[in-house]
Amino acid sequence: MTRSPTEIACDESGSEGEKLIGGNTTVFAHASLRLTEESAAECIQEIRNRAPSPTLEYKSSIIRRSKHRHALKWLLGSSSPLHGEAHVFLIDKTFHVVGRIVDLFAEDGTSMAAALYRDGEQAFGPERWTAFLQAFNELLRARNGRGSSVSVDMAFGLVDALRLHGAGGLAGHIMELLSQARPRMESYRTRLVADPAMIPALDLLVPAIVQARPPLG
């Protein structure tokens, strides 16, 4: 027997391209939904009935108003058509950047990325930590064949400064490991500039689409 393909509707929120540090949002969300057109239309009409608005395009900001809280609870509750038919994948943008940085020197560096994400700001101070993240965010971005405004030397100069500042702690140890990964970053930048079709490390849609799926069962 052949099965007809399942159609999954997807949408995202919080996308600012590959600018993950210093943007307007700190979290990227990608939702996938399995509903028939009829069920979707009925769901929208029920939302409008519970949270009326004259706008033609119904935005999430409407239903998130305090006066419409009862409608939001219904939409996210067990009696809603969304129950069991929706999946949301969230990405903390800063943690994603930290993870890609740790990838430069560790094959499976999840625990180190978590430690650096958790301790980095306190270990190095907010200004140093933010400057470090912004520099590597810039280096890891795809620029359609163009170079980065931050050089590898500049970024690893910050690494050396943080390594000395955080000496003795776990975050400082991680910086020590990162300081030895300069050749891998140089290689990555060379490949990124030479091949604009290369999948960028900071493109959040790639892991989001991989995670998009219908509900289990």
PDB file of C-alpha atoms in Angstrom:
ATOM      1  CA  MET A   1       0.000   0.000   0.000  1.00  0.00           C
ATOM      2  CA  THR A   2       1.166   3.501  -0.740  1.00  0.00           C
ATOM      3  CA  ARG A   3       0.635   6.251   1.778  1.00  0.00           C
ATOM      4  CA  SER A   4      -0.106   9.829   0.812  1.00  0.00           C
ATOM      5  CA  PRO A   5       2.540  12.277   2.007  1.00  0.00           C
ATOM      6  CA  THR A   6       1.934  14.144   5.246  1.00  0.00           C
ATOM      7  CA  GLU A   7       1.944  17.910   4.872  1.00  0.00           C
ATOM      8  CA  ILE A   8       3.560  19.809   7.733  1.00  0.00           C
ATOM      9  CA  ALA A   9       3.194  23.598   7.909  1.00  0.00           C
ATOM     10  CA  CYS A  10       6.151  25.418   9.441  1.00  0.00           C
ATOM     11  CA  ASP A  11       6.926  28.952  10.542  1.00  0.00           C
ATOM     12  CA  GLU A  12       9.615  30.678  12.548  1.00  0.00           C
ATOM     13  CA  SER A  13       9.938  33.567  14.957  1.00  0.00           C
ATOM     14  CA  GLY A  14      13.010  35.446  16.118  1.00  0.00           C
ATOM     15  CA  SER A  15      15.004  35.102  12.897  1.00  0.00           C
ATOM     16  CA  GLU A  16      17.664  37.772  12.361  1.00  0.00           C
ATOM     17  CA  GLY A  17      19.784  35.844   9.913  1.00  0.00           C
ATOM     18  CA  GLU A  18      23.148  34.858  11.332  1.00  0.00           C
ATOM     19  CA  LYS A  19      23.359  37.827  13.685  1.00  0.00           C
ATOM     20  CA  LEU A  20      22.833  35.829  16.857  1.00  0.00           C
ATOM     21  CA  ILE A  21      24.603  38.126  19.329  1.00  0.00           C
ATOM     22  CA  GLY A  22      23.413  41.661  19.979  1.00  0.00           C
ATOM     23  CA  GLY A  23      20.195  41.381  17.987  1.00  0.00           C
ATOM     24  CA  ASN A  24      16.614  42.096  18.980  1.00  0.00           C
ATOM     25  CA  THR A  25      15.801  38.570  20.150  1.00  0.00           C
ATOM     26  CA  THR A  26      17.653  35.968  22.201  1.00  0.00           C
ATOM     27  CA  VAL A  27      15.638  32.887  21.189  1.00  0.00           C
ATOM     28  CA  PHE A  28      14.768  31.422  17.788  1.00  0.00           C
ATOM     29  CA  ALA A  29      11.559  29.386  17.537  1.00  0.00           C
ATOM     30  CA  HIS A  30      10.499  27.076  14.719  1.00  0.00           C
ATOM     31  CA  ALA A  31       7.090  25.436  14.847  1.00  0.00           C
ATOM     32  CA  SER A  32       5.690  22.587  12.790  1.00  0.00           C
ATOM     33  CA  LEU A  33       1.981  21.845  12.627  1.00  0.00           C
ATOM     34  CA  ARG A  34      -0.189  19.081  11.166  1.00  0.00           C
ATOM     35  CA  LEU A  35      -3.772  20.206  10.562  1.00  0.00           C
ATOM     36  CA  THR A  36      -6.166  19.900   7.681  1.00  0.00           C
ATOM     37  CA  GLU A  37      -7.234  23.175   6.067  1.00  0.00           C
ATOM     38  CA  GLU A  38     -10.692  22.693   7.499  1.00  0.00           C
ATOM     39  CA  SER A  39      -9.403  22.181  11.041  1.00  0.00           C
ATOM     40  CA  ALA A  40      -7.070  25.148  10.707  1.00  0.00           C
ATOM     41  CA  ALA A  41      -9.907  27.398   9.515  1.00  0.00           C
ATOM     42  CA  GLU A  42     -12.143  26.254  12.362  1.00  0.00           C
ATOM     43  CA  CYS A  43      -9.323  26.875  14.843  1.00  0.00           C
ATOM     44  CA  ILE A  44      -8.759  30.431  13.594  1.00  0.00           C
ATOM     45  CA  GLN A  45     -12.495  31.159  13.722  1.00  0.00           C
ATOM     46  CA  GLU A  46     -12.700  29.867  17.294  1.00  0.00           C
ATOM     47  CA  ILE A  47      -9.773  32.085  18.270  1.00  0.00           C
ATOM     48  CA  ARG A  48     -11.492  35.076  16.704  1.00  0.00           C
ATOM     49  CA  ASN A  49     -14.668  34.242  18.597  1.00  0.00           C
ATOM     50  CA  ARG A  50     -12.815  33.998  21.900  1.00  0.00           C
ATOM     51  CA  ALA A  51     -10.447  36.938  21.255  1.00  0.00           C
ATOM     52  CA  PRO A  52     -12.120  39.226  18.705  1.00  0.00           C
ATOM     53  CA  SER A  53     -10.032  41.678  16.694  1.00  0.00           C
ATOM     54  CA  PRO A  54     -10.805  43.744  13.569  1.00  0.00           C
ATOM     55  CA  THR A  55      -7.412  42.949  12.020  1.00  0.00           C
ATOM     56  CA  LEU A  56      -7.453  40.804   8.893  1.00  0.00           C
ATOM     57  CA  GLU A  57      -4.198  39.006   9.703  1.00  0.00           C
ATOM     58  CA  TYR A  58      -4.427  37.604  13.185  1.00  0.00           C
ATOM     59  CA  LYS A  59      -1.055  37.951  14.947  1.00  0.00           C
ATOM     60  CA  SER A  60       0.174  36.212  18.100  1.00  0.00           C
ATOM     61  CA  SER A  61       0.479  39.595  19.821  1.00  0.00           C
ATOM     62  CA  ILE A  62      -3.324  39.810  19.841  1.00  0.00           C
ATOM     63  CA  ILE A  63      -3.977  36.561  21.654  1.00  0.00           C
ATOM     64  CA  ARG A  64      -1.102  37.226  24.068  1.00  0.00           C
ATOM     65  CA  ARG A  65      -2.862  40.300  25.461  1.00  0.00           C
ATOM     66  CA  SER A  66      -3.925  39.881  29.077  1.00  0.00           C
ATOM     67  CA  LYS A  67      -7.601  40.374  28.221  1.00  0.00           C
ATOM     68  CA  HIS A  68      -7.403  37.397  25.855  1.00  0.00           C
ATOM     69  CA  ARG A  69      -5.617  35.076  28.273  1.00  0.00           C
ATOM     70  CA  HIS A  70      -8.578  32.690  28.358  1.00  0.00           C
ATOM     71  CA  ALA A  71      -8.326  32.273  24.576  1.00  0.00           C
ATOM     72  CA  LEU A  72      -4.601  31.543  24.806  1.00  0.00           C
ATOM     73  CA  LYS A  73      -5.205  28.923  27.496  1.00  0.00           C
ATOM     74  CA  TRP A  74      -7.793  27.275  25.259  1.00  0.00           C
ATOM     75  CA  LEU A  75      -5.451  27.288  22.244  1.00  0.00           C
ATOM     76  CA  LEU A  76      -2.663  25.625  24.233  1.00  0.00           C
ATOM     77  CA  GLY A  77      -4.954  23.309  26.162  1.00  0.00           C
ATOM     78  CA  SER A  78      -6.063  19.736  25.634  1.00  0.00           C
ATOM     79  CA  SER A  79      -9.343  20.681  23.919  1.00  0.00           C
ATOM     80  CA  SER A  80      -7.608  22.719  21.194  1.00  0.00           C
ATOM     81  CA  PRO A  81      -7.092  21.326  17.675  1.00  0.00           C
ATOM     82  CA  LEU A  82      -3.362  21.953  18.239  1.00  0.00           C
ATOM     83  CA  HIS A  83      -3.194  19.365  21.015  1.00  0.00           C
ATOM     84  CA  GLY A  84      -0.995  16.519  19.788  1.00  0.00           C
ATOM     85  CA  GLU A  85      -0.602  18.102  16.366  1.00  0.00           C
ATOM     86  CA  ALA A  86       2.101  20.738  16.945  1.00  0.00           C
ATOM     87  CA  HIS A  87       5.820  20.725  17.701  1.00  0.00           C
ATOM     88  CA  VAL A  88       8.003  23.713  18.642  1.00  0.00           C
ATOM     89  CA  PHE A  89      11.810  23.714  18.489  1.00  0.00           C
ATOM     90  CA  LEU A  90      13.600  26.473  20.434  1.00  0.00           C
ATOM     91  CA  ILE A  91      17.205  27.593  20.041  1.00  0.00           C
ATOM     92  CA  ASP A  92      18.972  29.852  22.526  1.00  0.00           C
ATOM     93  CA  LYS A  93      21.049  31.986  20.171  1.00  0.00           C
ATOM     94  CA  THR A  94      23.953  32.573  22.552  1.00  0.00           C
ATOM     95  CA  PHE A  95      24.197  28.888  23.397  1.00  0.00           C
ATOM     96  CA  HIS A  96      24.197  28.044  19.680  1.00  0.00           C
ATOM     97  CA  VAL A  97      27.146  30.382  19.076  1.00  0.00           C
ATOM     98  CA  VAL A  98      29.011  28.959  22.073  1.00  0.00           C
ATOM     99  CA  GLY A  99      28.376  25.448  20.777  1.00  0.00           C
ATOM    100  CA  ARG A 100      29.775  26.288  17.347  1.00  0.00           C
ATOM    101  CA  ILE A 101      32.856  27.840  18.987  1.00  0.00           C
ATOM    102  CA  VAL A 102      33.477  24.713  21.057  1.00  0.00           C
ATOM    103  CA  ASP A 103      33.080  22.630  17.882  1.00  0.00           C
ATOM    104  CA  LEU A 104      36.392  24.132  16.757  1.00  0.00           C
ATOM    105  CA  PHE A 105      38.323  22.016  19.252  1.00  0.00           C
ATOM    106  CA  ALA A 106      35.980  19.291  20.546  1.00  0.00           C
ATOM    107  CA  GLU A 107      34.202  16.536  18.634  1.00  0.00           C
ATOM    108  CA  ASP A 108      31.493  16.194  21.288  1.00  0.00           C
ATOM    109  CA  GLY A 109      31.753  19.321  23.361  1.00  0.00           C
ATOM    110  CA  THR A 110      28.178  19.628  24.635  1.00  0.00           C
ATOM    111  CA  SER A 111      29.199  19.600  28.293  1.00  0.00           C
ATOM    112  CA  MET A 112      31.967  22.145  27.721  1.00  0.00           C
ATOM    113  CA  ALA A 113      29.618  24.377  25.727  1.00  0.00           C
ATOM    114  CA  ALA A 114      27.091  24.218  28.562  1.00  0.00           C
ATOM    115  CA  ALA A 115      29.784  25.109  31.109  1.00  0.00           C
ATOM    116  CA  LEU A 116      31.108  28.017  29.053  1.00  0.00           C
ATOM    117  CA  TYR A 117      27.587  29.290  28.402  1.00  0.00           C
ATOM    118  CA  ARG A 118      26.769  29.074  32.110  1.00  0.00           C
ATOM    119  CA  ASP A 119      30.006  30.542  33.516  1.00  0.00           C
ATOM    120  CA  GLY A 120      31.390  32.751  30.746  1.00  0.00           C
ATOM    121  CA  GLU A 121      29.864  36.081  31.688  1.00  0.00           C
ATOM    122  CA  GLN A 122      30.682  35.733  35.383  1.00  0.00           C
ATOM    123  CA  ALA A 123      34.196  34.447  34.746  1.00  0.00           C
ATOM    124  CA  PHE A 124      35.220  37.116  32.245  1.00  0.00           C
ATOM    125  CA  GLY A 125      32.870  40.019  32.928  1.00  0.00           C
ATOM    126  CA  PRO A 126      29.912  41.159  30.758  1.00  0.00           C
ATOM    127  CA  GLU A 127      31.907  43.447  28.443  1.00  0.00           C
ATOM    128  CA  ARG A 128      34.715  40.975  27.685  1.00  0.00           C
ATOM    129  CA  TRP A 129      32.244  38.116  27.288  1.00  0.00           C
ATOM    130  CA  THR A 130      30.003  40.041  24.894  1.00  0.00           C
ATOM    131  CA  ALA A 131      32.963  41.248  22.818  1.00  0.00           C
ATOM    132  CA  PHE A 132      34.202  37.651  22.538  1.00  0.00           C
ATOM    133  CA  LEU A 133      30.797  36.352  21.437  1.00  0.00           C
ATOM    134  CA  GLN A 134      30.308  39.143  18.911  1.00  0.00           C
ATOM    135  CA  ALA A 135      33.754  38.563  17.392  1.00  0.00           C
ATOM    136  CA  PHE A 136      33.179  34.845  16.871  1.00  0.00           C
ATOM    137  CA  ASN A 137      29.618  35.427  15.693  1.00  0.00           C
ATOM    138  CA  GLU A 138      31.097  37.633  12.975  1.00  0.00           C
ATOM    139  CA  LEU A 139      33.804  35.120  12.045  1.00  0.00           C
ATOM    140  CA  LEU A 140      31.363  32.226  11.779  1.00  0.00           C
ATOM    141  CA  ARG A 141      28.895  34.115   9.587  1.00  0.00           C
ATOM    142  CA  ALA A 142      28.601  33.476   5.882  1.00  0.00           C
ATOM    143  CA  ARG A 143      29.151  36.603   3.813  1.00  0.00           C
ATOM    144  CA  ASN A 144      28.407  35.343   0.289  1.00  0.00           C
ATOM    145  CA  GLY A 145      32.090  35.107  -0.571  1.00  0.00           C
ATOM    146  CA  ARG A 146      33.084  38.311   1.197  1.00  0.00           C
ATOM    147  CA  GLY A 147      35.475  38.532   4.091  1.00  0.00           C
ATOM    148  CA  SER A 148      34.613  39.242   7.701  1.00  0.00           C
ATOM    149  CA  SER A 149      34.997  42.593   9.426  1.00  0.00           C
ATOM    150  CA  VAL A 150      36.702  40.708  12.266  1.00  0.00           C
ATOM    151  CA  SER A 151      39.999  38.980  11.567  1.00  0.00           C
ATOM    152  CA  VAL A 152      41.042  35.650  13.033  1.00  0.00           C
ATOM    153  CA  ASP A 153      43.915  37.455  14.769  1.00  0.00           C
ATOM    154  CA  MET A 154      41.489  39.901  16.397  1.00  0.00           C
ATOM    155  CA  ALA A 155      39.189  37.132  17.629  1.00  0.00           C
ATOM    156  CA  PHE A 156      41.980  35.013  19.030  1.00  0.00           C
ATOM    157  CA  GLY A 157      43.511  38.076  20.646  1.00  0.00           C
ATOM    158  CA  LEU A 158      40.298  38.220  22.671  1.00  0.00           C
ATOM    159  CA  VAL A 159      40.641  34.515  23.438  1.00  0.00           C
ATOM    160  CA  ASP A 160      44.148  35.097  24.819  1.00  0.00           C
ATOM    161  CA  ALA A 161      42.888  37.977  26.961  1.00  0.00           C
ATOM    162  CA  LEU A 162      40.049  35.870  28.365  1.00  0.00           C
ATOM    163  CA  ARG A 163      42.350  32.907  28.904  1.00  0.00           C
ATOM    164  CA  LEU A 164      44.598  35.011  31.114  1.00  0.00           C
ATOM    165  CA  HIS A 165      41.698  36.715  32.855  1.00  0.00           C
ATOM    166  CA  GLY A 166      39.946  33.448  33.688  1.00  0.00           C
ATOM    167  CA  ALA A 167      43.061  31.416  34.499  1.00  0.00           C
ATOM    168  CA  GLY A 168      42.443  28.632  36.998  1.00  0.00           C
ATOM    169  CA  GLY A 169      38.728  28.193  36.329  1.00  0.00           C
ATOM    170  CA  LEU A 170      36.866  25.872  33.993  1.00  0.00           C
ATOM    171  CA  ALA A 171      36.024  28.743  31.650  1.00  0.00           C
ATOM    172  CA  GLY A 172      39.711  29.674  31.536  1.00  0.00           C
ATOM    173  CA  HIS A 173      40.629  26.067  30.736  1.00  0.00           C
ATOM    174  CA  ILE A 174      38.142  26.040  27.874  1.00  0.00           C
ATOM    175  CA  MET A 175      39.728  29.228  26.530  1.00  0.00           C
ATOM    176  CA  GLU A 176      43.090  27.483  26.697  1.00  0.00           C
ATOM    177  CA  LEU A 177      41.746  24.713  24.485  1.00  0.00           C
ATOM    178  CA  LEU A 178      40.152  27.230  22.136  1.00  0.00           C
ATOM    179  CA  SER A 179      43.410  29.159  21.775  1.00  0.00           C
ATOM    180  CA  GLN A 180      44.882  26.089  20.079  1.00  0.00           C
ATOM    181  CA  ALA A 181      42.072  25.962  17.505  1.00  0.00           C
ATOM    182  CA  ARG A 182      43.210  28.954  15.426  1.00  0.00           C
ATOM    183  CA  PRO A 183      44.199  26.738  12.414  1.00  0.00           C
ATOM    184  CA  ARG A 184      40.706  25.208  12.328  1.00  0.00           C
ATOM    185  CA  MET A 185      39.086  28.634  12.346  1.00  0.00           C
ATOM    186  CA  GLU A 186      41.386  29.829   9.562  1.00  0.00           C
ATOM    187  CA  SER A 187      40.499  26.737   7.545  1.00  0.00           C
ATOM    188  CA  TYR A 188      36.790  27.294   8.137  1.00  0.00           C
ATOM    189  CA  ARG A 189      37.010  30.931   7.015  1.00  0.00           C
ATOM    190  CA  THR A 190      38.925  29.946   3.876  1.00  0.00           C
ATOM    191  CA  ARG A 191      36.306  27.350   2.934  1.00  0.00           C
ATOM    192  CA  LEU A 192      33.428  29.682   3.758  1.00  0.00           C
ATOM    193  CA  VAL A 193      34.741  32.473   1.550  1.00  0.00           C
ATOM    194  CA  ALA A 194      35.667  30.114  -1.285  1.00  0.00           C
ATOM    195  CA  ASP A 195      32.342  28.243  -1.304  1.00  0.00           C
ATOM    196  CA  PRO A 196      29.253  30.456  -0.805  1.00  0.00           C
ATOM    197  CA  ALA A 197      27.054  27.345  -1.071  1.00  0.00           C
ATOM    198  CA  MET A 198      28.608  25.861   2.074  1.00  0.00           C
ATOM    199  CA  ILE A 199      26.041  25.436   4.854  1.00  0.00           C
ATOM    200  CA  PRO A 200      26.858  28.126   7.437  1.00  0.00           C
ATOM    201  CA  ALA A 201      27.448  27.069  11.028  1.00  0.00           C
ATOM    202  CA  LEU A 202      25.078  29.744  12.323  1.00  0.00           C
ATOM    203  CA  ASP A 203      22.108  29.171  10.016  1.00  0.00           C
ATOM    204  CA  LEU A 204      19.398  28.309  12.549  1.00  0.00           C
ATOM    205  CA  LEU A 205      16.947  27.108   9.921  1.00  0.00           C
ATOM    206  CA  VAL A 206      19.100  24.052   9.198  1.00  0.00           C
ATOM    207  CA  PRO A 207      18.784  22.407  12.638  1.00  0.00           C
ATOM    208  CA  ALA A 208      15.212  23.720  12.926  1.00  0.00           C
ATOM    209  CA  ILE A 209      14.041  22.076   9.699  1.00  0.00           C
ATOM    210  CA  VAL A 210      15.773  18.844  10.711  1.00  0.00           C
ATOM    211  CA  GLN A 211      13.732  18.895  13.923  1.00  0.00           C
ATOM    212  CA  ALA A 212      10.443  19.755  12.192  1.00  0.00           C
ATOM    213  CA  ARG A 213       8.210  16.723  12.391  1.00  0.00           C
ATOM    214  CA  PRO A 214       4.637  15.604  12.862  1.00  0.00           C
ATOM    215  CA  PRO A 215       3.616  14.545  16.351  1.00  0.00           C
ATOM    216  CA  LEU A 216       4.493  11.030  17.423  1.00  0.00           C
ATOM    217  CA  GLY A 217       1.822   8.409  17.186  1.00  0.00           C
TER     218      GLY A 217
END
